PDB file of C-alpha atoms in Angstrom:
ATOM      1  CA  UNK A 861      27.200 -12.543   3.774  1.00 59.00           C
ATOM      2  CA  UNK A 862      25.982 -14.151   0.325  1.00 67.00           C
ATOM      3  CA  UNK A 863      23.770 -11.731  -1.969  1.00 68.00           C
ATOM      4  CA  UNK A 864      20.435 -12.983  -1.537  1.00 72.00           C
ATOM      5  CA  UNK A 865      21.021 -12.723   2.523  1.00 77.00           C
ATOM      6  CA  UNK A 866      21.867  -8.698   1.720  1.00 82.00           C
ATOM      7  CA  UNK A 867      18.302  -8.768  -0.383  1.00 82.00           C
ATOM      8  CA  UNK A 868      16.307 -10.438   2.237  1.00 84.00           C
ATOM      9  CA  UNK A 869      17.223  -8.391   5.221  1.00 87.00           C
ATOM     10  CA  UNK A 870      16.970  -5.178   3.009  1.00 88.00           C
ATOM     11  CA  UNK A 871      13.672  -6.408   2.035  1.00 87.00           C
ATOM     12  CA  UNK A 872      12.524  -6.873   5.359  1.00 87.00           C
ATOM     13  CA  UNK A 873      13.846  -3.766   7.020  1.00 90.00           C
ATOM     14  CA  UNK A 874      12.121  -1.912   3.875  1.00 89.00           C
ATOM     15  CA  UNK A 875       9.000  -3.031   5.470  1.00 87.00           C
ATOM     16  CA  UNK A 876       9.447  -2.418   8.952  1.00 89.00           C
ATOM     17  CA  UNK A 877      10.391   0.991   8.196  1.00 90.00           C
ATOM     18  CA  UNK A 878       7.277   1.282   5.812  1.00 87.00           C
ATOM     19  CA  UNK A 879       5.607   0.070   9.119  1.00 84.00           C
ATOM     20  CA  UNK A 880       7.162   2.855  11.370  1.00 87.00           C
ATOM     21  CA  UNK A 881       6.014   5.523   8.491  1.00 87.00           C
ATOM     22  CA  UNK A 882       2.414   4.314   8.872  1.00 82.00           C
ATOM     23  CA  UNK A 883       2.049   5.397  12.624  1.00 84.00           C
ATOM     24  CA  UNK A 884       3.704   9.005  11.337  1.00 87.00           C
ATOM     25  CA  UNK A 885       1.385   9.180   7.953  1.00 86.00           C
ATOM     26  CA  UNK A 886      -1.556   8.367  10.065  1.00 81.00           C
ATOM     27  CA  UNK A 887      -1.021  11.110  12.619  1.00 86.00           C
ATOM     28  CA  UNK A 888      -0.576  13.451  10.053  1.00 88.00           C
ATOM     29  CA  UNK A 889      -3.808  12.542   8.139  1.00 85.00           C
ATOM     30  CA  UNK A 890      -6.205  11.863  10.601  1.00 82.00           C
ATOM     31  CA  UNK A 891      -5.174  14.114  13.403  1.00 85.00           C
ATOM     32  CA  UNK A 892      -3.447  17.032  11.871  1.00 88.00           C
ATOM     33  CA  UNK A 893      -5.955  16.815   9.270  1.00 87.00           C
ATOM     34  CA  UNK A 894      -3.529  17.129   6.634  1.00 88.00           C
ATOM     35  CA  UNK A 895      -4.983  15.814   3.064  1.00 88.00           C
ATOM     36  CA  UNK A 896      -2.799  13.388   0.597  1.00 89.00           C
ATOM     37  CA  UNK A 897      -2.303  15.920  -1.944  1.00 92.00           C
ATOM     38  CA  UNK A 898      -0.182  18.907   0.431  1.00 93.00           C
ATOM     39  CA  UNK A 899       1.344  15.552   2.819  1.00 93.00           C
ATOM     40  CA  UNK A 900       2.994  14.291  -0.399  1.00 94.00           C
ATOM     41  CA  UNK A 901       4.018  17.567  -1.739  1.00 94.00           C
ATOM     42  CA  UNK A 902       5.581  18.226   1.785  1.00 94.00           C
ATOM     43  CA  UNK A 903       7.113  14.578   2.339  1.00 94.00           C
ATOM     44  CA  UNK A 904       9.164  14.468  -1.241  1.00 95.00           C
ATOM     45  CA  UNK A 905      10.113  17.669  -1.262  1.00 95.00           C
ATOM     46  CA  UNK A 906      11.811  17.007   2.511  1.00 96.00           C
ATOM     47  CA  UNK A 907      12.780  13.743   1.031  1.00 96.00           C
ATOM     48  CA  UNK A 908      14.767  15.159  -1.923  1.00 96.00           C
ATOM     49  CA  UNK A 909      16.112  18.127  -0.525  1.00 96.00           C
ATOM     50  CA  UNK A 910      18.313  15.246   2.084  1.00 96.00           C
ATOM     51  CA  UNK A 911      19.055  12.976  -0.476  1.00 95.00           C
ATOM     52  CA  UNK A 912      20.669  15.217  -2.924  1.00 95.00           C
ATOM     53  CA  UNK A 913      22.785  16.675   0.146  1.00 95.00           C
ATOM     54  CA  UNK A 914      23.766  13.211   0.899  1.00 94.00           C
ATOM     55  CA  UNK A 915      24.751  12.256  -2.606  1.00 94.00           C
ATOM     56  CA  UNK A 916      26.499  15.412  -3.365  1.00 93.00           C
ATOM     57  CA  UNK A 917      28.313  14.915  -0.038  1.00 93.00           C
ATOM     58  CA  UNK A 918      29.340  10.941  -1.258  1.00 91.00           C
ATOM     59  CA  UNK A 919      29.333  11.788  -4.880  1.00 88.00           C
ATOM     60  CA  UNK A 920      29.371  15.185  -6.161  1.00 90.00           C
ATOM     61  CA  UNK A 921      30.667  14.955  -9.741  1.00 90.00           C
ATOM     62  CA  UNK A 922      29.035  11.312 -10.239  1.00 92.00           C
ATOM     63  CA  UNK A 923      25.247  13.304  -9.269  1.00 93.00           C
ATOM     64  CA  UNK A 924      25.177  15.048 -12.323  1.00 93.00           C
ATOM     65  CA  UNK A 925      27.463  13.090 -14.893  1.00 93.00           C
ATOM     66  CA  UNK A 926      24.646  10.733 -14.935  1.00 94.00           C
ATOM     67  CA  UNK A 927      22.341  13.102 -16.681  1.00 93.00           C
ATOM     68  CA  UNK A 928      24.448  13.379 -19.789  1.00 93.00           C
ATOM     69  CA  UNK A 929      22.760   9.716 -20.498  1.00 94.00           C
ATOM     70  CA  UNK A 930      19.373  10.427 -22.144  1.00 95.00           C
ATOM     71  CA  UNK A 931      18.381   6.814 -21.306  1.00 96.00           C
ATOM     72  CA  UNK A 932      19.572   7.448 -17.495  1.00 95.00           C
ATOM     73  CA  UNK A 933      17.704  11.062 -17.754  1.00 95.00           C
ATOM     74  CA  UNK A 934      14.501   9.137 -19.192  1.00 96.00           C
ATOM     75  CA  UNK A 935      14.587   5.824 -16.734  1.00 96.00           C
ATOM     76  CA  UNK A 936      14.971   8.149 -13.766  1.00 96.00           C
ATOM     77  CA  UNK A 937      11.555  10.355 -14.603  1.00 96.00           C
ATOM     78  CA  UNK A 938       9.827   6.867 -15.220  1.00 96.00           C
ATOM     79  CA  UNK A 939      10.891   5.793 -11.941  1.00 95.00           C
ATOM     80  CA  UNK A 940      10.178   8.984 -10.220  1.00 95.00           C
ATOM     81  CA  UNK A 941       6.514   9.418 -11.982  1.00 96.00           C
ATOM     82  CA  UNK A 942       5.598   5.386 -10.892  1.00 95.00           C
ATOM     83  CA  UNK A 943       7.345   6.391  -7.284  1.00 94.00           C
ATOM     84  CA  UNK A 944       4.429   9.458  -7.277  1.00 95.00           C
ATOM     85  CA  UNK A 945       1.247   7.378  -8.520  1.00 95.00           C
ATOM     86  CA  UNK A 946       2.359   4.376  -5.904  1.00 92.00           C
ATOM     87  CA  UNK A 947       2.019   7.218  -3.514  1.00 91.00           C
ATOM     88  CA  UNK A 948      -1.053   9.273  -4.841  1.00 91.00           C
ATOM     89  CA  UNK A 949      -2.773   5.691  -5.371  1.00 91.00           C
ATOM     90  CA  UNK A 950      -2.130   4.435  -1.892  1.00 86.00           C
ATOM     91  CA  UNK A 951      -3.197   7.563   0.078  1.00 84.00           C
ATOM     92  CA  UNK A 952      -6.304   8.120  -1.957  1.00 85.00           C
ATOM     93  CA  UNK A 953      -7.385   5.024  -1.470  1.00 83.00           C
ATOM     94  CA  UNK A 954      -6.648   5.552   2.593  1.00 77.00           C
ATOM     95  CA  UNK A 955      -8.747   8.840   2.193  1.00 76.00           C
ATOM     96  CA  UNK A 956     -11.808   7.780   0.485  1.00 78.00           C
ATOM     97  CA  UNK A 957     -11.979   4.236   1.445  1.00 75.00           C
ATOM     98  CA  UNK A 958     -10.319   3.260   4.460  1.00 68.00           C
ATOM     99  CA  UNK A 959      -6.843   2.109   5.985  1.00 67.00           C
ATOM    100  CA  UNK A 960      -7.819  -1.250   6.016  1.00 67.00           C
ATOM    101  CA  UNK A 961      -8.877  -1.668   2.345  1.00 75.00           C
ATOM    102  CA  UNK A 962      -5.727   0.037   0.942  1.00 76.00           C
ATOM    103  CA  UNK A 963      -3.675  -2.430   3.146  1.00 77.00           C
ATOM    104  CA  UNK A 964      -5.221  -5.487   1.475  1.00 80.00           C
ATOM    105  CA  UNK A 965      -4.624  -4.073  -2.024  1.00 82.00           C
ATOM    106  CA  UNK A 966      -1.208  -3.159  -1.750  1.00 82.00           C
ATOM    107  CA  UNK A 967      -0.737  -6.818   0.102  1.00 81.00           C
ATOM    108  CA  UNK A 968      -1.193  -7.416  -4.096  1.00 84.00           C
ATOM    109  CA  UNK A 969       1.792  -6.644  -4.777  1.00 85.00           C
ATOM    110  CA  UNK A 970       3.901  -9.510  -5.726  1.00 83.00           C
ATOM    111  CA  UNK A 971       0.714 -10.836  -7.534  1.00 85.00           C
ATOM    112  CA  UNK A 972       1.702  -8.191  -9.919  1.00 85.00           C
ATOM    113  CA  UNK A 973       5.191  -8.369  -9.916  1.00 84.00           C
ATOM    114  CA  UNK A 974       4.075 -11.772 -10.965  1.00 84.00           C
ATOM    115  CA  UNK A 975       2.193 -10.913 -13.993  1.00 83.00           C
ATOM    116  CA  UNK A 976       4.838  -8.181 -15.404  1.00 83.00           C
ATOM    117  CA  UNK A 977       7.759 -10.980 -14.854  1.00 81.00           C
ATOM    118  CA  UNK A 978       5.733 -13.472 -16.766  1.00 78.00           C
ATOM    119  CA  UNK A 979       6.347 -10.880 -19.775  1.00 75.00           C
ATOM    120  CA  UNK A 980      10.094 -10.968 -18.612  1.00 68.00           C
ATOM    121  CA  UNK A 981       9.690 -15.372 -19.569  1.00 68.00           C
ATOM    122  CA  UNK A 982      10.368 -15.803 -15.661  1.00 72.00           C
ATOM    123  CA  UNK A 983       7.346 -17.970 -14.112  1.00 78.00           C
ATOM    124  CA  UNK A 984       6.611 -17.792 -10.565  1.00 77.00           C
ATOM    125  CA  UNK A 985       6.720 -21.566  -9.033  1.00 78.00           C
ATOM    126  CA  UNK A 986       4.084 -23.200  -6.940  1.00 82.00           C
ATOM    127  CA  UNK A 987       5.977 -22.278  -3.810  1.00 81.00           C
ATOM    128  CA  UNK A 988       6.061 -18.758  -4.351  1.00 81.00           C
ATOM    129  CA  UNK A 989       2.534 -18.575  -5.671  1.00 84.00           C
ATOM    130  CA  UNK A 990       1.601 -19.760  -2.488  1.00 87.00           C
ATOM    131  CA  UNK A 991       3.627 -17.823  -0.235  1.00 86.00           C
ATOM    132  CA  UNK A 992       2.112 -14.879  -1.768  1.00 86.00           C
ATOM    133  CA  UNK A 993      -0.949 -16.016  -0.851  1.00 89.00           C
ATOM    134  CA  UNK A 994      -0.594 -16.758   2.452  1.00 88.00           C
ATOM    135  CA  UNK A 995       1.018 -13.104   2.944  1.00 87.00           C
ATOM    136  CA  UNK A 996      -1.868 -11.704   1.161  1.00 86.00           C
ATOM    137  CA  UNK A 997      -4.566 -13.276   3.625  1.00 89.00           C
ATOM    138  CA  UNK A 998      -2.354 -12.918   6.434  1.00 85.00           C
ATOM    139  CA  UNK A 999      -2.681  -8.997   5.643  1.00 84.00           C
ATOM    140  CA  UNK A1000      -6.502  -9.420   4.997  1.00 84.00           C
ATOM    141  CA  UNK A1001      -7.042 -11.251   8.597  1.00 85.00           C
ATOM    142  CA  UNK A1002      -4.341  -8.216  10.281  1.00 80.00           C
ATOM    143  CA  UNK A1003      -6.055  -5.467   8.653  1.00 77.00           C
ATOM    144  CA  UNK A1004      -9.677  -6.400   8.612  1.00 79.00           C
ATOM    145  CA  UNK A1005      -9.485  -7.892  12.207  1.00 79.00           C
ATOM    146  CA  UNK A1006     -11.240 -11.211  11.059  1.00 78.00           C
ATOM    147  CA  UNK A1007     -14.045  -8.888  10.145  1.00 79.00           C
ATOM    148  CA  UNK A1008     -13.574  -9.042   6.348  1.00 76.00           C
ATOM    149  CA  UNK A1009     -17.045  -6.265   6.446  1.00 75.00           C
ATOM    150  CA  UNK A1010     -14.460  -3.600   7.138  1.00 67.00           C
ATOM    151  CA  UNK A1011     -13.324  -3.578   3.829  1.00 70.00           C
ATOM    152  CA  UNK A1012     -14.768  -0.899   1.190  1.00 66.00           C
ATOM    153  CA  UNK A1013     -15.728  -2.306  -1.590  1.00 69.00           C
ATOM    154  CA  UNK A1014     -17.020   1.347  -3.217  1.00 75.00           C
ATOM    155  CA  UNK A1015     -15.601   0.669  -7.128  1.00 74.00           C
ATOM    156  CA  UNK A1016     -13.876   4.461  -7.483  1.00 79.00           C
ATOM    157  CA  UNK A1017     -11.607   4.453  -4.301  1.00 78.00           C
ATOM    158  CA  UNK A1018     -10.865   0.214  -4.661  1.00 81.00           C
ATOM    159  CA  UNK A1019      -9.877   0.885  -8.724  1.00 85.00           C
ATOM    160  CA  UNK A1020      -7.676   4.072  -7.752  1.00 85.00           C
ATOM    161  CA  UNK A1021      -6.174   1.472  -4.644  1.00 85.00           C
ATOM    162  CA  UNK A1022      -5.243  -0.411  -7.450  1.00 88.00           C
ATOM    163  CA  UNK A1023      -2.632   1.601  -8.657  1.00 90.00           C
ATOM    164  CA  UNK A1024      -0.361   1.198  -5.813  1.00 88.00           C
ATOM    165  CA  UNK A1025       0.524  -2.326  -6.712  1.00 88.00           C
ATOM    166  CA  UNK A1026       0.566  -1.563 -10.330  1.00 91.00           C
ATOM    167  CA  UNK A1027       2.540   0.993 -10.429  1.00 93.00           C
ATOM    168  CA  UNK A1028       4.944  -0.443  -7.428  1.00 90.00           C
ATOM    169  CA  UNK A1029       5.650  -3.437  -9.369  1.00 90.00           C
ATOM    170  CA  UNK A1030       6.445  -1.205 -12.379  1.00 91.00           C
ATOM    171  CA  UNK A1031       9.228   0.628 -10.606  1.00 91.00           C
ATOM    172  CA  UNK A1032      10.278  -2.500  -8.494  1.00 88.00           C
ATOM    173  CA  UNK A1033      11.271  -4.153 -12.590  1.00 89.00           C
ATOM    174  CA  UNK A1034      11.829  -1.093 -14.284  1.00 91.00           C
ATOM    175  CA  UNK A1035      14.560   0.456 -11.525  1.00 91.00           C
ATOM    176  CA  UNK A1036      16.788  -2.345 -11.518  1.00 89.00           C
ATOM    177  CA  UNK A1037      19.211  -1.825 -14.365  1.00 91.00           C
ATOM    178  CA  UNK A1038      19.372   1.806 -13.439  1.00 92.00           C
ATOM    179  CA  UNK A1039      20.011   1.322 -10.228  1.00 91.00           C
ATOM    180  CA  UNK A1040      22.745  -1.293 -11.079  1.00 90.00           C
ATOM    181  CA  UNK A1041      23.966   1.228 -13.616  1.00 92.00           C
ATOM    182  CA  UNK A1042      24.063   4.842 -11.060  1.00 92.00           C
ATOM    183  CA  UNK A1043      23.708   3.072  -7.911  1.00 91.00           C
ATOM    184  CA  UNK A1044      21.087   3.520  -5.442  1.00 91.00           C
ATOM    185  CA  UNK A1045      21.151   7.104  -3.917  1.00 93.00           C
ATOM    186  CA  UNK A1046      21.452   8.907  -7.368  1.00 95.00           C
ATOM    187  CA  UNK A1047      18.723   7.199  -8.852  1.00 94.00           C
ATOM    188  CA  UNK A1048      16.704   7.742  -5.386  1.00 94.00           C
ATOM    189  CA  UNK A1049      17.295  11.588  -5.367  1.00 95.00           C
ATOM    190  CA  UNK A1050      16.544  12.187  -8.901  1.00 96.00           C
ATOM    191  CA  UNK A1051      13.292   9.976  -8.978  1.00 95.00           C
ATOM    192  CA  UNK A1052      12.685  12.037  -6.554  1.00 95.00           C
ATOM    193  CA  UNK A1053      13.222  15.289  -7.962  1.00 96.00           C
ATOM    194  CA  UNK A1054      11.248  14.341 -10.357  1.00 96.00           C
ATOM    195  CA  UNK A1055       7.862  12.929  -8.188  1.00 95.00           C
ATOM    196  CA  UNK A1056       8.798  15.785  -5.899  1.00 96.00           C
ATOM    197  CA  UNK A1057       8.573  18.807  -8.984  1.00 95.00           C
ATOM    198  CA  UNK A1058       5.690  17.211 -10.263  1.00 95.00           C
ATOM    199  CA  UNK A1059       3.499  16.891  -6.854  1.00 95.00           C
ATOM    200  CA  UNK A1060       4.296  20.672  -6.325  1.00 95.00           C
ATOM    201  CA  UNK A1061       2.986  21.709  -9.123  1.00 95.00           C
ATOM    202  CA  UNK A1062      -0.517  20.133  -8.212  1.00 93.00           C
ATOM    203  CA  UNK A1063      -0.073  21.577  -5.047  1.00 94.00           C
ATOM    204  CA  UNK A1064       2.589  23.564  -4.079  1.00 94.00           C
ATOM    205  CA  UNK A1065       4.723  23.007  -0.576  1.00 91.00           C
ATOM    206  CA  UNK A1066       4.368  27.318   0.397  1.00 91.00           C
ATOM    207  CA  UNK A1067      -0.045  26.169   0.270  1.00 93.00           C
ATOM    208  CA  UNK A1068       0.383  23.641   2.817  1.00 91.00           C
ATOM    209  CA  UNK A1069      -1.375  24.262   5.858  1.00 90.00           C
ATOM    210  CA  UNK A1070      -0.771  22.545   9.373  1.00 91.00           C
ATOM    211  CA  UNK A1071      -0.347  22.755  12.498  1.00 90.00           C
ATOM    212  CA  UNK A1072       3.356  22.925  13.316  1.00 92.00           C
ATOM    213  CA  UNK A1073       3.939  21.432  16.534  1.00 94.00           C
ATOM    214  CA  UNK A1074       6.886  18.402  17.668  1.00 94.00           C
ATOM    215  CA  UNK A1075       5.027  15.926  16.968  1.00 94.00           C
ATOM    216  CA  UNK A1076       4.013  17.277  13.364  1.00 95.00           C
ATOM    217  CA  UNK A1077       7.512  18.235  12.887  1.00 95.00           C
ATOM    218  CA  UNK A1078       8.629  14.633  13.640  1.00 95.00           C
ATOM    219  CA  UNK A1079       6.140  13.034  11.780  1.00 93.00           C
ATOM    220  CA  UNK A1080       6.779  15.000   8.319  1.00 95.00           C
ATOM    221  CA  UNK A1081      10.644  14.412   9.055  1.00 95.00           C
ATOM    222  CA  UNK A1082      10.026  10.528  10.097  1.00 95.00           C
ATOM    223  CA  UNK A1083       8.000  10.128   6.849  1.00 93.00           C
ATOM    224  CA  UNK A1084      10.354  11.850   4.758  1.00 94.00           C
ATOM    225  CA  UNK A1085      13.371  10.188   5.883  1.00 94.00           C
ATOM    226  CA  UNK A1086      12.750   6.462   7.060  1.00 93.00           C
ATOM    227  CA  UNK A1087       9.655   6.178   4.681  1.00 89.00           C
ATOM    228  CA  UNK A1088      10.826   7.865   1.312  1.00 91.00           C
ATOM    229  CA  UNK A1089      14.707   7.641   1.429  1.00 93.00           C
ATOM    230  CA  UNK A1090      16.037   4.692   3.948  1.00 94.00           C
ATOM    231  CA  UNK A1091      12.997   2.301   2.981  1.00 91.00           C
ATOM    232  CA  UNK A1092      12.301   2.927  -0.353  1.00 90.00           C
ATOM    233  CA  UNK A1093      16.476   2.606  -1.074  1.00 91.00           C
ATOM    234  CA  UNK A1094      16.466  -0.717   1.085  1.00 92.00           C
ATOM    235  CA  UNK A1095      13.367  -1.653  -1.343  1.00 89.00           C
ATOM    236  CA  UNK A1096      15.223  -1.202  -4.609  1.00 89.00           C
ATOM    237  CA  UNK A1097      18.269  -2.991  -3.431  1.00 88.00           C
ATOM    238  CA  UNK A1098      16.249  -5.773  -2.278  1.00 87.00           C
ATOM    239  CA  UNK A1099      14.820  -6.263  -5.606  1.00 82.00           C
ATOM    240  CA  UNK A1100      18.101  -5.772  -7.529  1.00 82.00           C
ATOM    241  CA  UNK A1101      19.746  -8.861  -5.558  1.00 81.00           C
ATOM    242  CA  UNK A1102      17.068 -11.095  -4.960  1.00 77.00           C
ATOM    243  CA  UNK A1103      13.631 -12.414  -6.869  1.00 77.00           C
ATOM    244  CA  UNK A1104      11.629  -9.052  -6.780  1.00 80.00           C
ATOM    245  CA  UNK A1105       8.296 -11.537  -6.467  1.00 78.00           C
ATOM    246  CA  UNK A1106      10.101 -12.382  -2.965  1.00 81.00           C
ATOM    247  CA  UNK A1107      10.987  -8.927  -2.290  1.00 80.00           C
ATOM    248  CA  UNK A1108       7.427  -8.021  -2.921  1.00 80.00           C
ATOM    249  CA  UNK A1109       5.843 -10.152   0.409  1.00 82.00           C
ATOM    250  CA  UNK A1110       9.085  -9.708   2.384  1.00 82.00           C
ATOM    251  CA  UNK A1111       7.007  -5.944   2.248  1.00 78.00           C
ATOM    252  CA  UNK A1112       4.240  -7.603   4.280  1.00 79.00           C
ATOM    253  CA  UNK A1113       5.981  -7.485   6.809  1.00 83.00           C
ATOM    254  CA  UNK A1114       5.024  -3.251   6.795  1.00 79.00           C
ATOM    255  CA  UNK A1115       1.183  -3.434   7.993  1.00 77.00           C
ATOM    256  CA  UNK A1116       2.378  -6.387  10.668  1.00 79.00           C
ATOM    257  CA  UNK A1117       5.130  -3.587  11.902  1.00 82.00           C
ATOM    258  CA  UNK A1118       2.417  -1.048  12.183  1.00 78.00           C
ATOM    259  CA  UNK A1119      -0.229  -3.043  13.938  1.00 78.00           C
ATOM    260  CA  UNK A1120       2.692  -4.018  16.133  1.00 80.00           C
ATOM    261  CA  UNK A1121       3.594  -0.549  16.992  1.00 80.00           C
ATOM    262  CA  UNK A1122       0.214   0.232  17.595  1.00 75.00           C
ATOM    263  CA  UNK A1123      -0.355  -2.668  20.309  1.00 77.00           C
ATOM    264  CA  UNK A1124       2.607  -1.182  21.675  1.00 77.00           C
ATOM    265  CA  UNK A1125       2.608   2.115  21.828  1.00 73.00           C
ATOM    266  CA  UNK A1126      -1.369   3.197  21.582  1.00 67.00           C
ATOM    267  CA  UNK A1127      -2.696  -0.200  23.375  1.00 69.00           C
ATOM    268  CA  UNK A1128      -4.597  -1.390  20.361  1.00 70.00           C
ATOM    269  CA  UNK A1129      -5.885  -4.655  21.387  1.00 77.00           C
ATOM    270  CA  UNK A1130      -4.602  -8.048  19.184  1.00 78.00           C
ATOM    271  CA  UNK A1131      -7.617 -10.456  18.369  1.00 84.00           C
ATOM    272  CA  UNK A1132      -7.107 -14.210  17.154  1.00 88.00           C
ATOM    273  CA  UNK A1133      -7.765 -13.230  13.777  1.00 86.00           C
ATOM    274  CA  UNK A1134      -4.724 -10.531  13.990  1.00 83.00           C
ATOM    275  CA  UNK A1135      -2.345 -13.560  15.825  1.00 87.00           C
ATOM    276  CA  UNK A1136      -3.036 -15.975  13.074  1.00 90.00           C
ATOM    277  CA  UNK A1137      -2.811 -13.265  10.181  1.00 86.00           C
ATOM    278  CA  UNK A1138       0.981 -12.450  11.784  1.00 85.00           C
ATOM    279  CA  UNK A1139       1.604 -16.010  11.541  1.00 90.00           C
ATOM    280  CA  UNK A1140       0.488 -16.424   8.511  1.00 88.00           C
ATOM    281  CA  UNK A1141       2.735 -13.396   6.936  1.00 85.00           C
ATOM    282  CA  UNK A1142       5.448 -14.669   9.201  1.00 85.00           C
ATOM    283  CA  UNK A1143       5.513 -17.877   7.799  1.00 87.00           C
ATOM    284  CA  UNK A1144       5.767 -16.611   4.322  1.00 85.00           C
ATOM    285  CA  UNK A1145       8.299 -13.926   4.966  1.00 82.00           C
ATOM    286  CA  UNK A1146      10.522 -16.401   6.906  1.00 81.00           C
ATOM    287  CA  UNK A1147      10.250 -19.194   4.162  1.00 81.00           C
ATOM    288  CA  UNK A1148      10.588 -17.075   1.065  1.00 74.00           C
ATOM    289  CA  UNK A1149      13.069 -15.222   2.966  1.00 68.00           C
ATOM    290  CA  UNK A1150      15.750 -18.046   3.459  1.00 65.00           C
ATOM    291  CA  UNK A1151      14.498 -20.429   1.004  1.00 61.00           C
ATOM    292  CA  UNK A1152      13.152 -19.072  -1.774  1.00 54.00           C
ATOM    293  CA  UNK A1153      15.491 -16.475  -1.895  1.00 51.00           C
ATOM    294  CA  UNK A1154      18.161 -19.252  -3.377  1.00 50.00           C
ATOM    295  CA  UNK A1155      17.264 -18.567  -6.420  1.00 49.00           C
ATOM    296  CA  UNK A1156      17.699 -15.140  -7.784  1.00 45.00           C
ATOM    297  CA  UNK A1157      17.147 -13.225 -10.376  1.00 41.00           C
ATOM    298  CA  UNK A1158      20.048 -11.405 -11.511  1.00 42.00           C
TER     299      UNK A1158
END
């Protein structure tokens, strides 16, 4: 299996895992009522507790020779600050606006991985241009429903939304050569040390108030584990091997999972609208995904 095939299937299980953590982050937001502040707090620290077990089970003496390196010490609290405003952004942006809005801005994306690669002296071509715009209204049709009214267009929560593609471009550039460098888990669980200390001191884990029940309990752990270690790792190794741009609308491929699961598993209905917008992120994701992905950027 070449590289690029490794990057596009780890790009597009990133997203269907993304997906899977939608229907948990939902539940815990809208049902259990829990805000974005105390569900992030909760969710990293979970998150970073497992993945320095796991590295200190794989590699216990390589998990902390990589902080005699100032510039690995420094690149991992960059990538663990952008990992907490991509999450902050997002779920703000969910909270004050609404699901659908925040799923059309972060369908942005690889629009801005665009713009900081252009920086880099690597232009997008036309083909990739327009794939990204076909995912993008593909999202807009899935998310909206063909009603494009259901968007929020109130200028606070849509320039906070923002953020999330900003700042997940940022990390999807500005990981690479430390993940090449430490590898994938180390980087992971210190980013996350870092997002994790610095969410708890807004609003510390022992505050958090909910309702502890099985399906809580398997929500926080689904969230912790498929959404911010296995999918977030299969992210940054996507985008190591192949043109992060591509990586960046393989993610569509996360609200179409989640309106999937939903049709299956709560009976939400499917309207034209939502067929043709899964087509239309389909046909991007399977294009990009075994052609464009030729060409990478190493």
């Amino acid at each position: 299996m070449n590289i690029g095939t490794v990057g596009v299937i780890c790009g597009v299980l990133s997203g269907f895992f993304w997906g899977t953590m939608d229907i948990a982050s939902q539940y815990l937001l809208h049902t259990a009522k829990l805000t974005p502040a105390p569900f992030i707090s909760l969710t990293m620290l979970l998150s970073t507790v497992l993945l320095f077990a796991a590295a200190l089970v794989r590699s216990p003496q390589e998990t902390f020779a990589v902080l005699k390196s100032p510039w690995n010490i420094g690149q991992m609290m960059i990538f663990g600050l952008l990992l907490l405003l991509t999450e902050v952004s997002f779920y703000v942006c969910v909270k004050y606006s609404n699901a659908e809005t925040a799923a059309v801005i972060a369908a942005t994306r690889p629009f801005c991985i665009m713009g900081l690669l252009i920086f880099a002296s690597v232009r997008p071509t036309v083909s990739q241009i327009l794939c990204c715009g076909l995912a993008l209204a593909g999202v807009s049709l899935l998310a909206t429903k063909g009603n494009f009214s259901a968007i929020s267009l109130r200028w606070l929560p849509v320039l906070i939304g923002l953020g999330a593609p900003l700042f997940s471009a940022g990390y999807t550039l500005q990981s690479r050569a430390l993940v090449r460098k430490v590898g994938p888990l180390i980087s992971m669980a210190w980013a996350m040390l870092f997002a994790s200390v610095l969410s708890n001191i807004y609003f510390p884990f022992w505050q958090v108030k909910l309702d502890w029940t099985f399906l809580t309990a398997l929500s926080v752990f689904w969230v912790a584990v498929m959404g911010h270690i296995v999918a977030y790792m299969l992210y940054i190794i996507s985008a190591g091997k192949i043109l992060p741009t591509i990586t960046g609308v393989l993610e569509t491929v996360e609200p179409l999972t989640a309106i999937l699961l939903s049709w299956l598993l709560f009976s939400q209905k499917m309207n034209t609208p939502m067929l043709i917008g899964a087509s239309m992120i389909l046909a991007a994701v399977i294009f990009l995904g075994f052609v464009g992905s030729k060409r990478n950027f190493q």
